[in-house]
Short mmCIF file of C-alpha atoms and ligand atoms in Angstrom, two decimals:
data_model
loop_
_atom_site.label_atom_id
_atom_site.label_comp_id
_atom_site.label_asym_id
_atom_site.label_seq_id
_atom_site.Cartn_x
_atom_site.Cartn_y
_atom_site.Cartn_z
CA MET A 1 52.67 -146.52 -2.48
CA ASN A 2 52.73 -145.19 1.24
CA TYR A 3 52.24 -141.62 2.03
CA SER A 4 53.07 -139.76 5.41
CA LEU A 5 53.51 -136.23 6.85
CA LEU A 6 55.93 -134.62 8.81
CA THR A 7 55.45 -131.14 10.19
CA SER A 8 57.44 -129.01 12.30
CA SER A 9 60.63 -130.72 11.50
CA ASN A 10 64.41 -130.05 10.54
CA PRO A 11 65.33 -131.65 7.64
CA SER A 12 68.91 -132.04 8.75
CA GLU A 13 67.45 -134.55 11.29
CA VAL A 14 65.28 -136.34 8.59
CA LYS A 15 66.29 -140.27 7.79
CA SER A 16 65.42 -140.76 4.36
CA ASP A 17 66.90 -142.19 0.79
CA CYS A 18 66.22 -139.05 -0.62
CA LEU A 19 65.43 -135.45 0.60
CA VAL A 20 64.03 -132.89 -1.65
CA VAL A 21 64.26 -129.36 -1.26
CA SER A 22 63.46 -125.97 -2.72
CA ILE A 23 65.69 -123.56 -4.40
CA PHE A 24 64.25 -120.01 -5.39
CA ALA A 25 65.07 -118.01 -8.26
CA ASP A 26 68.56 -116.36 -7.77
CA LYS A 27 69.97 -119.48 -6.02
CA LYS A 28 67.92 -118.23 -2.82
CA LEU A 29 67.77 -121.43 -0.56
CA SER A 30 64.33 -122.28 1.26
CA ILE A 31 64.44 -122.91 4.92
CA ALA A 32 64.76 -126.45 4.56
CA ALA A 33 67.55 -125.93 1.87
CA GLN A 34 69.16 -123.85 4.48
CA GLN A 35 69.07 -126.11 7.56
CA ILE A 36 70.69 -128.84 5.44
CA ASP A 37 73.46 -126.48 4.10
CA ASN A 38 74.35 -125.49 7.86
CA ALA A 39 74.36 -129.04 8.67
CA SER A 40 76.42 -130.55 5.72
CA ASN A 41 79.41 -128.02 5.45
CA GLU A 42 77.43 -125.97 3.07
CA LEU A 43 76.85 -128.72 0.33
CA ILE A 44 74.30 -126.72 -1.45
CA SER A 45 76.24 -123.50 -1.43
CA ARG A 46 79.06 -124.85 -2.45
CA PHE A 47 77.40 -126.36 -5.68
CA LEU A 48 75.37 -123.42 -6.06
CA ASN A 49 78.40 -121.20 -6.25
CA VAL A 50 79.93 -123.22 -9.20
CA ALA A 51 76.79 -124.42 -10.61
CA ASP A 52 74.65 -123.06 -13.87
CA PHE A 53 71.52 -123.74 -11.48
CA SER A 54 69.68 -120.49 -10.84
CA GLY A 55 66.38 -121.71 -9.00
CA LYS A 56 64.22 -121.47 -12.10
CA CYS A 57 60.71 -123.26 -11.71
CA GLY A 58 61.62 -126.74 -13.21
CA GLU A 59 65.26 -126.96 -12.93
CA SER A 60 66.67 -129.76 -10.72
CA HIS A 61 69.87 -131.35 -9.79
CA LEU A 62 70.68 -134.19 -7.43
CA LEU A 63 73.49 -134.37 -5.21
CA TYR A 64 75.15 -136.71 -2.85
CA ALA A 65 75.74 -136.09 0.74
CA ASP A 66 78.94 -137.37 2.17
CA THR A 67 78.83 -135.88 5.54
CA GLY A 68 76.84 -134.61 8.42
CA LEU A 69 73.37 -135.81 7.35
CA GLN A 70 71.05 -138.94 7.65
CA CYS A 71 70.27 -138.95 3.87
CA PRO A 72 72.58 -139.80 1.13
CA ARG A 73 70.70 -137.91 -1.66
CA ILE A 74 69.88 -134.15 -1.85
CA LEU A 75 67.30 -133.22 -4.75
CA LEU A 76 67.61 -129.50 -5.22
CA ILE A 77 64.51 -128.27 -7.41
CA GLY A 78 64.18 -124.91 -8.81
CA CYS A 79 60.62 -123.36 -7.59
CA GLY A 80 61.22 -119.66 -9.37
CA LYS A 81 60.52 -116.45 -7.55
CA GLU A 82 59.48 -117.33 -3.72
CA ASN A 83 56.54 -114.77 -3.55
CA GLU A 84 55.25 -115.84 -6.97
CA PHE A 85 55.17 -119.68 -5.70
CA ASN A 86 51.31 -120.78 -6.49
CA GLN A 87 49.30 -123.97 -7.29
CA LYS A 88 50.52 -124.12 -10.70
CA THR A 89 53.94 -123.70 -9.87
CA ALA A 90 53.63 -126.56 -7.56
CA CYS A 91 52.35 -129.00 -10.04
CA THR A 92 55.65 -128.53 -12.02
CA VAL A 93 57.89 -128.82 -9.22
CA ILE A 94 56.06 -131.78 -7.61
CA LYS A 95 56.26 -133.36 -11.17
CA THR A 96 59.73 -132.67 -11.82
CA ALA A 97 60.66 -134.12 -8.22
CA SER A 98 58.70 -137.34 -9.12
CA LYS A 99 60.46 -137.84 -12.39
CA LYS A 100 64.17 -137.43 -10.89
CA ILE A 101 63.12 -139.79 -7.85
CA ALA A 102 62.15 -142.46 -10.14
CA LYS A 103 65.40 -142.34 -11.76
CA THR A 104 67.27 -142.94 -8.70
CA SER A 105 67.05 -145.97 -6.58
CA ALA A 106 65.58 -144.44 -3.64
CA LYS A 107 62.79 -146.42 -1.53
CA HIS A 108 61.99 -143.35 0.44
CA ALA A 109 61.71 -139.94 -0.32
CA THR A 110 61.00 -136.94 1.96
CA LEU A 111 59.54 -133.57 0.19
CA PHE A 112 60.30 -130.30 1.89
CA LEU A 113 58.72 -128.41 -1.19
CA LEU A 114 55.38 -126.90 0.06
CA ASP A 115 57.11 -125.28 3.12
CA THR A 116 56.45 -121.44 2.23
CA LEU A 117 52.79 -121.81 1.18
CA SER A 118 51.16 -119.35 3.32
CA GLU A 119 47.72 -119.73 1.98
CA ARG A 120 45.30 -122.39 3.28
CA ILE A 121 43.62 -123.40 -0.13
CA ILE A 122 46.76 -123.46 -2.14
CA CYS A 123 48.35 -125.55 0.51
CA GLU A 124 45.16 -128.36 0.37
CA GLN A 125 45.84 -128.48 -3.27
CA SER A 126 49.21 -128.97 -3.13
CA ILE A 127 49.09 -131.73 -0.87
CA ARG A 128 46.30 -133.66 -2.94
CA GLN A 129 48.44 -132.88 -5.88
CA SER A 130 51.84 -134.53 -4.42
CA ILE A 131 49.99 -137.61 -3.96
CA LEU A 132 48.16 -137.71 -7.30
CA THR A 133 51.67 -136.67 -9.18
CA PHE A 134 53.46 -139.62 -7.20
CA ALA A 135 50.56 -142.41 -7.66
CA ASP A 136 50.81 -141.19 -11.34
CA SER A 137 54.61 -141.49 -11.97
CA ILE A 138 54.79 -145.07 -10.64
CA TYR A 139 51.39 -146.56 -12.31
CA ARG A 140 51.90 -149.13 -14.76
CA PHE A 141 49.47 -151.68 -16.24
CA ASP A 142 51.39 -154.83 -16.60
CA LYS A 143 49.22 -157.47 -15.60
CA TYR A 144 50.04 -159.11 -18.96
CA LYS A 145 53.40 -159.01 -18.91
CA SER A 146 55.46 -162.17 -18.15
CA GLU A 147 58.33 -160.00 -17.19
CA VAL A 148 58.29 -156.46 -15.68
CA LYS A 149 61.20 -154.54 -16.46
CA ASP A 150 62.21 -151.08 -15.05
CA LYS A 151 59.91 -151.01 -11.94
CA SER A 152 59.94 -147.95 -9.60
CA LYS A 153 61.83 -148.79 -6.38
CA LEU A 154 59.99 -145.99 -4.48
CA GLN A 155 57.65 -147.20 -1.62
CA GLN A 156 57.33 -144.33 0.80
CA VAL A 157 56.67 -140.69 -0.07
CA CYS A 158 56.85 -138.14 2.84
CA ILE A 159 55.25 -134.87 2.61
CA ALA A 160 57.46 -132.68 4.88
CA PHE A 161 57.20 -129.24 6.30
CA THR A 162 59.83 -127.33 8.67
CA THR A 163 56.84 -125.45 10.06
CA GLU A 164 53.08 -125.98 10.89
CA PRO A 165 51.55 -125.67 7.60
CA PRO A 166 48.21 -123.37 7.05
CA CYS A 167 45.85 -126.34 6.52
CA ASP A 168 44.30 -129.53 7.65
CA VAL A 169 47.24 -131.66 6.25
CA ALA A 170 46.07 -135.01 7.62
CA THR A 171 42.90 -134.41 5.82
CA MET A 172 44.30 -133.26 2.77
CA LEU A 173 46.62 -136.70 2.82
CA GLU A 174 43.46 -138.77 3.09
CA GLN A 175 41.62 -136.97 0.18
CA GLY A 176 44.71 -137.29 -2.07
CA LYS A 177 45.01 -141.25 -1.00
CA ALA A 178 41.53 -141.65 -1.64
CA ILE A 179 41.47 -139.76 -5.27
CA ALA A 180 44.75 -141.70 -6.23
CA LYS A 181 42.90 -144.90 -5.23
CA GLY A 182 39.88 -144.29 -7.40
CA MET A 183 42.16 -143.18 -10.17
CA HIS A 184 43.68 -146.62 -10.19
CA LEU A 185 40.62 -148.50 -10.09
CA SER A 186 39.54 -146.30 -12.90
CA ARG A 187 42.80 -146.70 -14.99
CA ASP A 188 43.01 -150.47 -14.36
CA LEU A 189 39.74 -151.10 -15.44
CA ALA A 190 40.00 -149.08 -18.68
CA ASN A 191 43.41 -150.60 -19.47
CA GLN A 192 42.38 -153.93 -19.47
CA PRO A 193 41.59 -155.46 -22.99
CA ALA A 194 38.04 -155.66 -24.09
CA ASN A 195 37.87 -159.35 -24.10
CA VAL A 196 38.45 -159.25 -20.17
CA CYS A 197 36.50 -156.08 -19.65
CA THR A 198 32.96 -156.79 -20.68
CA PRO A 199 29.82 -155.36 -19.15
CA THR A 200 29.45 -158.31 -16.95
CA PHE A 201 33.29 -157.66 -15.67
CA LEU A 202 32.22 -154.12 -14.92
CA ALA A 203 29.27 -155.57 -13.19
CA GLU A 204 31.13 -157.81 -10.94
CA THR A 205 33.83 -155.10 -9.96
CA ALA A 206 31.13 -152.93 -8.93
CA GLN A 207 29.76 -155.71 -6.91
CA SER A 208 33.26 -156.27 -5.44
CA LEU A 209 33.61 -152.90 -4.51
CA GLY A 210 30.16 -153.45 -2.62
CA ARG A 211 31.75 -155.74 -0.67
CA GLN A 212 34.53 -153.62 0.38
CA TYR A 213 32.72 -150.85 1.63
CA ASN A 214 29.43 -151.08 4.03
CA SER A 215 28.21 -147.58 2.51
CA VAL A 216 28.33 -149.03 -1.07
CA LYS A 217 24.92 -151.10 -2.39
CA VAL A 218 25.20 -152.62 -5.73
CA GLU A 219 22.30 -153.40 -7.95
CA VAL A 220 22.88 -155.02 -11.61
CA LEU A 221 19.97 -154.70 -14.27
CA ASP A 222 20.03 -157.25 -16.99
CA GLU A 223 18.83 -157.28 -20.34
CA THR A 224 15.29 -158.53 -19.30
CA GLU A 225 14.68 -155.96 -16.68
CA MET A 226 15.88 -153.33 -19.07
CA GLN A 227 13.63 -154.43 -21.62
CA GLU A 228 10.66 -154.11 -19.15
CA LEU A 229 11.70 -150.92 -18.31
CA GLY A 230 11.50 -149.87 -21.94
CA MET A 231 15.03 -149.17 -22.49
CA GLY A 232 14.88 -149.62 -26.20
CA ALA A 233 17.64 -147.25 -26.88
CA PHE A 234 20.28 -148.85 -24.40
CA LEU A 235 19.52 -152.37 -25.70
CA SER A 236 19.49 -151.32 -29.72
CA VAL A 237 23.60 -151.14 -28.85
CA SER A 238 24.24 -154.61 -27.52
CA LYS A 239 21.70 -156.13 -29.95
CA GLY A 240 24.46 -157.32 -32.28
CA SER A 241 26.65 -158.59 -29.23
CA LYS A 242 26.84 -161.63 -27.42
CA GLN A 243 28.06 -159.95 -24.65
CA PRO A 244 24.66 -158.71 -22.58
CA ALA A 245 24.39 -155.20 -21.72
CA LYS A 246 24.18 -154.57 -18.17
CA MET A 247 22.95 -151.16 -16.09
CA ILE A 248 25.23 -151.16 -12.99
CA VAL A 249 23.87 -148.96 -10.20
CA LEU A 250 25.99 -148.25 -6.98
CA HIS A 251 24.54 -146.60 -4.07
CA TYR A 252 26.88 -144.79 -1.58
CA ASN A 253 25.29 -143.70 1.37
CA GLY A 254 27.03 -141.09 3.44
CA ALA A 255 24.52 -138.97 4.81
CA ASN A 256 20.96 -139.48 5.93
CA ASP A 257 18.18 -140.98 3.91
CA SER A 258 16.34 -137.80 3.37
CA SER A 259 19.41 -136.17 1.65
CA ARG A 260 18.68 -136.11 -2.10
CA PRO A 261 21.37 -137.73 -3.75
CA ILE A 262 23.89 -136.51 -6.34
CA ALA A 263 23.96 -138.77 -9.51
CA LEU A 264 26.80 -139.86 -11.60
CA VAL A 265 26.14 -141.62 -14.90
CA GLY A 266 28.94 -143.23 -17.21
CA LYS A 267 29.07 -144.34 -20.72
CA GLY A 268 30.61 -148.07 -20.30
CA VAL A 269 30.68 -149.22 -24.01
CA THR A 270 33.37 -151.86 -23.30
CA PHE A 271 34.11 -152.12 -27.02
CA ASP A 272 33.01 -149.68 -29.65
CA THR A 273 33.19 -151.26 -33.21
CA GLY A 274 30.74 -148.64 -34.54
CA GLY A 275 28.60 -151.65 -35.27
CA ILE A 276 27.24 -151.83 -38.73
CA SER A 277 28.72 -148.16 -39.36
CA ILE A 278 31.84 -149.78 -38.76
CA LYS A 279 34.88 -147.90 -37.85
CA SER A 280 37.94 -148.03 -39.80
CA SER A 281 40.71 -150.17 -38.62
CA SER A 282 43.36 -147.94 -37.64
CA ASN A 283 43.79 -147.59 -34.01
CA MET A 284 40.58 -149.36 -33.19
CA ASP A 285 42.17 -151.39 -30.44
CA GLU A 286 41.76 -147.69 -28.22
CA MET A 287 38.13 -148.38 -28.27
CA LYS A 288 38.40 -150.72 -25.43
CA PHE A 289 38.56 -147.27 -23.86
CA ASP A 290 35.01 -146.13 -24.38
CA MET A 291 33.90 -147.26 -21.00
CA CYS A 292 36.17 -144.64 -19.57
CA GLY A 293 33.31 -142.66 -18.52
CA ALA A 294 31.87 -145.98 -16.47
CA ALA A 295 35.24 -146.40 -15.40
CA SER A 296 35.67 -142.91 -13.77
CA VAL A 297 32.07 -143.02 -12.23
CA MET A 298 33.18 -146.19 -10.58
CA GLY A 299 36.59 -144.63 -9.37
CA THR A 300 34.96 -141.68 -7.96
CA VAL A 301 32.40 -143.86 -5.97
CA ASN A 302 35.66 -145.37 -4.58
CA ALA A 303 37.14 -142.50 -3.61
CA CYS A 304 33.96 -141.09 -2.08
CA ALA A 305 33.27 -144.35 0.05
CA GLU A 306 37.06 -144.14 1.06
CA MET A 307 36.90 -140.15 2.12
CA GLN A 308 33.33 -140.91 4.02
CA LEU A 309 32.05 -138.04 2.30
CA PRO A 310 28.74 -136.73 4.20
CA LEU A 311 26.59 -137.18 1.30
CA ASN A 312 24.58 -139.49 -0.90
CA LEU A 313 25.41 -140.68 -4.26
CA VAL A 314 23.60 -142.87 -7.13
CA ALA A 315 26.08 -143.73 -9.81
CA VAL A 316 24.53 -145.40 -12.98
CA LEU A 317 26.97 -147.41 -15.45
CA ALA A 318 25.57 -147.92 -18.84
CA ALA A 319 27.58 -151.16 -20.25
CA ALA A 320 27.24 -152.54 -23.40
CA GLU A 321 29.35 -153.84 -26.13
CA ASN A 322 28.89 -152.38 -29.58
CA MET A 323 29.06 -155.02 -32.39
CA PRO A 324 28.35 -155.84 -35.92
CA SER A 325 26.31 -158.84 -36.49
CA SER A 326 23.25 -160.26 -38.22
CA GLU A 327 21.08 -159.26 -35.32
CA ALA A 328 22.87 -155.73 -34.67
CA THR A 329 20.92 -152.65 -35.07
CA LYS A 330 21.00 -151.15 -38.85
CA PRO A 331 21.22 -147.55 -39.91
CA GLY A 332 17.65 -146.39 -40.15
CA ASP A 333 16.23 -148.28 -37.50
CA ILE A 334 13.66 -146.71 -35.28
CA VAL A 335 13.71 -147.35 -31.54
CA THR A 336 11.96 -146.34 -28.40
CA SER A 337 13.66 -144.88 -25.66
CA MET A 338 12.43 -145.30 -22.03
CA SER A 339 11.51 -141.80 -22.09
CA GLY A 340 8.84 -142.54 -24.78
CA LYS A 341 10.89 -140.57 -27.49
CA THR A 342 11.58 -142.58 -30.68
CA ILE A 343 14.91 -142.47 -32.19
CA GLU A 344 16.27 -142.97 -35.93
CA VAL A 345 19.31 -144.70 -35.57
CA LEU A 346 21.07 -143.00 -38.61
CA ASN A 347 24.41 -144.12 -37.56
CA THR A 348 25.15 -147.02 -35.00
CA ASP A 349 28.52 -145.63 -34.26
CA ALA A 350 26.60 -142.80 -32.45
CA GLU A 351 26.00 -145.16 -29.83
CA GLY A 352 27.04 -143.58 -26.76
CA ARG A 353 24.26 -141.29 -26.56
CA LEU A 354 21.71 -144.42 -26.66
CA VAL A 355 22.78 -146.22 -23.67
CA LEU A 356 23.20 -142.85 -21.92
CA CYS A 357 19.61 -141.47 -22.66
CA ASP A 358 18.14 -144.63 -21.14
CA ALA A 359 20.29 -144.46 -18.19
CA LEU A 360 19.74 -140.65 -17.65
CA THR A 361 15.93 -141.31 -17.65
CA TYR A 362 16.50 -144.02 -15.07
CA VAL A 363 18.35 -142.07 -12.68
CA GLY A 364 15.57 -139.36 -12.57
CA ARG A 365 13.45 -141.80 -10.24
CA TYR A 366 15.91 -140.95 -7.50
CA ASN A 367 14.94 -137.42 -7.40
CA PRO A 368 18.65 -136.44 -7.74
CA GLU A 369 19.58 -132.88 -6.53
CA VAL A 370 21.88 -132.81 -9.66
CA VAL A 371 22.97 -135.44 -12.62
CA ILE A 372 26.58 -135.53 -13.98
CA ASP A 373 27.21 -137.76 -16.93
CA THR A 374 30.62 -138.49 -18.26
CA ALA A 375 31.25 -140.17 -21.56
CA THR A 376 33.81 -140.52 -24.35
CA LEU A 377 31.27 -139.42 -26.62
CA THR A 378 32.54 -137.52 -29.57
CA GLY A 379 35.98 -137.81 -31.47
CA ALA A 380 35.11 -133.97 -32.08
CA CYS A 381 35.84 -133.38 -29.02
CA LEU A 382 39.48 -134.10 -29.08
CA VAL A 383 39.50 -132.02 -32.31
CA ALA A 384 38.34 -129.28 -30.20
CA LEU A 385 39.93 -129.55 -27.15
CA GLY A 386 42.71 -132.17 -27.44
CA HIS A 387 44.11 -134.09 -24.71
CA HIS A 388 44.39 -131.48 -22.52
CA ILE A 389 40.84 -130.45 -21.04
CA CYS A 390 37.34 -131.86 -21.38
CA ALA A 391 34.12 -130.47 -22.53
CA VAL A 392 31.45 -129.45 -20.28
CA PHE A 393 27.92 -128.95 -20.82
CA ALA A 394 24.89 -127.93 -18.61
CA ASN A 395 21.68 -127.06 -18.21
CA SER A 396 22.46 -124.58 -15.68
CA ASP A 397 25.66 -122.10 -15.77
CA GLU A 398 26.01 -122.30 -12.09
CA LEU A 399 26.50 -125.82 -12.21
CA ALA A 400 29.07 -125.70 -15.13
CA LYS A 401 30.72 -123.30 -12.99
CA ASP A 402 31.39 -125.34 -10.06
CA ILE A 403 32.43 -128.10 -12.16
CA MET A 404 35.06 -126.02 -13.75
CA GLU A 405 36.43 -124.64 -10.57
CA ALA A 406 36.63 -128.03 -8.87
CA GLY A 407 38.70 -129.25 -12.20
CA SER A 408 41.28 -126.20 -11.75
CA ASP A 409 41.31 -126.93 -7.97
CA ILE A 410 42.99 -130.33 -8.96
CA ASN A 411 44.43 -129.71 -12.21
CA ASP A 412 41.91 -131.99 -14.16
CA LYS A 413 40.36 -129.19 -16.19
CA ALA A 414 37.08 -128.62 -18.18
CA TRP A 415 35.80 -125.85 -20.23
CA GLN A 416 32.15 -124.96 -21.10
CA LEU A 417 30.75 -125.45 -24.45
CA PRO A 418 27.34 -123.67 -25.82
CA MET A 419 24.29 -125.88 -26.22
CA ASP A 420 22.10 -123.13 -27.97
CA GLU A 421 18.68 -124.30 -29.22
CA THR A 422 20.05 -123.95 -32.80
CA TYR A 423 22.29 -126.64 -32.67
CA SER A 424 19.54 -128.92 -31.43
CA LYS A 425 17.64 -128.50 -34.86
CA GLN A 426 20.66 -130.47 -36.18
CA LEU A 427 18.91 -133.74 -34.89
CA LYS A 428 15.90 -133.61 -36.93
CA SER A 429 14.81 -136.95 -38.18
CA ALA A 430 12.27 -137.28 -41.03
CA PHE A 431 10.68 -140.57 -39.40
CA ALA A 432 11.19 -140.44 -35.74
CA ASP A 433 11.00 -137.82 -32.81
CA LEU A 434 15.21 -137.53 -33.36
CA GLY A 435 18.03 -138.83 -35.17
CA ASN A 436 21.01 -140.05 -33.12
CA ILE A 437 23.21 -137.90 -35.26
CA GLY A 438 23.71 -134.34 -36.14
CA GLY A 439 25.46 -133.54 -38.92
CA SER A 440 29.34 -132.84 -39.84
CA THR A 441 29.48 -130.00 -37.89
CA ALA A 442 29.91 -129.31 -33.97
CA GLY A 443 29.79 -132.77 -33.27
CA THR A 444 30.64 -132.67 -29.62
CA ILE A 445 27.74 -129.86 -29.48
CA THR A 446 25.27 -131.80 -31.05
CA ALA A 447 25.74 -134.82 -29.07
CA ALA A 448 25.09 -133.12 -25.87
CA CYS A 449 21.91 -131.10 -27.57
CA PHE A 450 20.85 -135.23 -27.84
CA LEU A 451 21.42 -135.75 -24.17
CA ALA A 452 19.92 -132.71 -22.98
CA LYS A 453 16.42 -133.74 -24.59
CA PHE A 454 16.43 -136.17 -21.82
CA THR A 455 17.52 -134.35 -18.92
CA GLU A 456 14.77 -131.53 -18.62
CA GLU A 457 13.55 -132.75 -15.25
CA TYR A 458 16.50 -131.90 -13.05
CA GLU A 459 19.91 -130.02 -13.04
CA TRP A 460 22.25 -131.76 -15.33
CA ALA A 461 25.72 -131.44 -16.78
CA HIS A 462 27.59 -133.36 -19.44
CA LEU A 463 31.52 -134.23 -19.60
CA ASP A 464 32.77 -135.31 -23.03
CA ILE A 465 36.09 -137.03 -21.90
CA ALA A 466 37.09 -138.33 -25.53
CA GLY A 467 40.24 -136.26 -25.70
CA THR A 468 41.12 -136.58 -21.68
CA ALA A 469 40.24 -140.19 -20.40
CA TRP A 470 43.41 -141.87 -22.31
CA LYS A 471 46.75 -140.75 -23.75
CA GLY A 472 48.50 -142.96 -26.29
CA LYS A 473 47.76 -146.26 -25.01
CA ASP A 474 47.26 -145.86 -21.18
CA ALA A 475 44.08 -144.44 -19.11
CA THR A 476 44.75 -141.44 -17.31
CA GLY A 477 42.18 -141.72 -14.68
CA ARG A 478 40.56 -138.55 -15.48
CA PRO A 479 37.96 -137.02 -14.52
CA VAL A 480 38.22 -138.91 -11.36
CA PRO A 481 39.92 -136.25 -9.99
CA LEU A 482 37.37 -133.35 -11.07
CA LEU A 483 34.55 -135.41 -9.91
CA SER A 484 36.05 -136.15 -6.39
CA GLN A 485 36.83 -132.64 -6.19
CA TYR A 486 33.39 -131.58 -7.20
CA LEU A 487 32.05 -134.02 -4.59
CA ILE A 488 34.25 -132.79 -1.70
CA ASN A 489 33.64 -128.84 -2.58
CA LYS A 490 29.71 -130.16 -2.33
CA ALA A 491 29.86 -132.00 0.94
CA SER A 492 32.06 -128.94 2.67
CA ASN A 493 29.57 -126.20 1.37
CA LYS A 494 26.66 -128.04 2.98
CA HIS A 495 28.26 -128.15 6.31
N1 LIG B 501 33.28 -143.73 -28.67
C1 LIG B 501 33.10 -142.89 -29.74
C2 LIG B 501 34.10 -141.48 -29.85
C3 LIG B 501 35.35 -141.64 -29.90
C4 LIG B 501 36.08 -141.54 -31.01
C5 LIG B 501 36.10 -141.24 -28.68
C6 LIG B 501 37.68 -141.25 -30.91
C7 LIG B 501 37.49 -140.98 -28.80
C8 LIG B 501 38.08 -141.33 -29.80
C9 LIG B 501 31.62 -142.72 -30.21
O1 LIG B 501 30.99 -143.65 -30.01
C10 LIG B 501 31.64 -142.26 -31.55
O2 LIG B 501 31.74 -143.18 -32.55
N2 LIG B 501 30.99 -141.33 -32.01
C11 LIG B 501 30.97 -140.78 -33.56
C12 LIG B 501 29.75 -139.99 -33.55
C13 LIG B 501 29.72 -139.86 -34.98
C14 LIG B 501 28.87 -141.07 -35.60
C15 LIG B 501 28.35 -138.78 -34.78
C16 LIG B 501 32.20 -140.07 -33.74
O3 LIG B 501 32.73 -139.31 -32.65
O4 LIG B 501 32.74 -139.85 -35.00
MN1 LIG B 502 30.82 -145.16 -31.58
ZN1 LIG B 503 31.46 -145.23 -28.55
#
């Protein structure tokens, strides 16, 4: 898809397959709608006079122009009260438009939807949001379909304004495109079946990213090297699998070397059978998505490199396959993590924290300014927050706040859950320093408490994306927007 911008333009002079304009509450025409109306023998007014269309947020109607215009289709979008138009309305309106356009055979669409925005921040958010929404509306994972039906015809989206908008539109366009690209990579990786997307495949994808961008360097640690580092927890997960584990480290260099990096860590379990504590078979295919944390970290590195953000990043993907076999880790086995802490593996299905704890210890060597991990860690997170909002934990409330703000900025929300010391007690083991499960209650919190024991040396946050990383049978690309926005905010606060 191609995205472009048009400012200070008159829609009646625009050539496009489909022009999209706002109608506000009580049939009030936006400037763009008025200009079209004037040029088309009042096409819009004549329609509104007789139609059941009031301009409520989310309403839409497609008109066909036969006179005076360069465009055959005029799509009217209800935007609610003009003075109440905000980021949330913008989201609804853009989504409605993208769905309607997809139903036509238009190849090119020009959107006059953000015209009345007078606030810089909302203008910025809405431009990025427009691109993410359209990218999402045409995304299909059809690599393994011999025949592709209902493919969207849309190739070009132009975000247009009748005036000079109150923000740096070109930068917002670039950021939106970069984040959409990162989400695309993340979704493609996650949607791949687990017989293709193995830890080795993730490593190769990272290496190809390193070839695409001079600013990205990639290292891949194999099992022997991980053994030498003492990563007994990480390696206990891949023990039952023929697929060797990989610890993939990507370095993005956008600032001078003396600037401390921001670290991102992703759970990359390419398939989670549960191991010896095997899962039930219903929907087990979805456990190919258990590498969504790693995929979103890779996508965020892609977005960051594309935007050339002035900061340094170190990204660690903890990739392994969790399988049962005669060599697999058994419930009750005790392993020693890189930190020196011993862990009793009471349930081999609580494997995410085992790969993550060693990756989190490892990343400490880069003296990171802040560390954020993201993982499809607990089924309990789905129970708590559903598919809409991911859980965030942090050892600094300031950091949790920054993450939640970034999430709201880009409509990829996170909500903070508590991590009180009392929950940690649930992780006691009779024989080792800690157990890898915390009992039947507060599973999302006890998993975070487990990780917290390995992150005391730095500022750290954890995102449990079990509910948001995929929906139905399709990866969402979340939390690439949240992480990218966090980094954008971070980069702009520094300068
Ligand atoms: N990958 C799963 C968590 C998961 C389950 C995410 C379903 C999304 C949907 C994780 O490895 C796991 O199995 N967690 C266990 C932990 C339990 C054994 C303490 C869980 O949530 O049941
Ligand atoms: Mn599991
Ligand atoms: Zn898992």
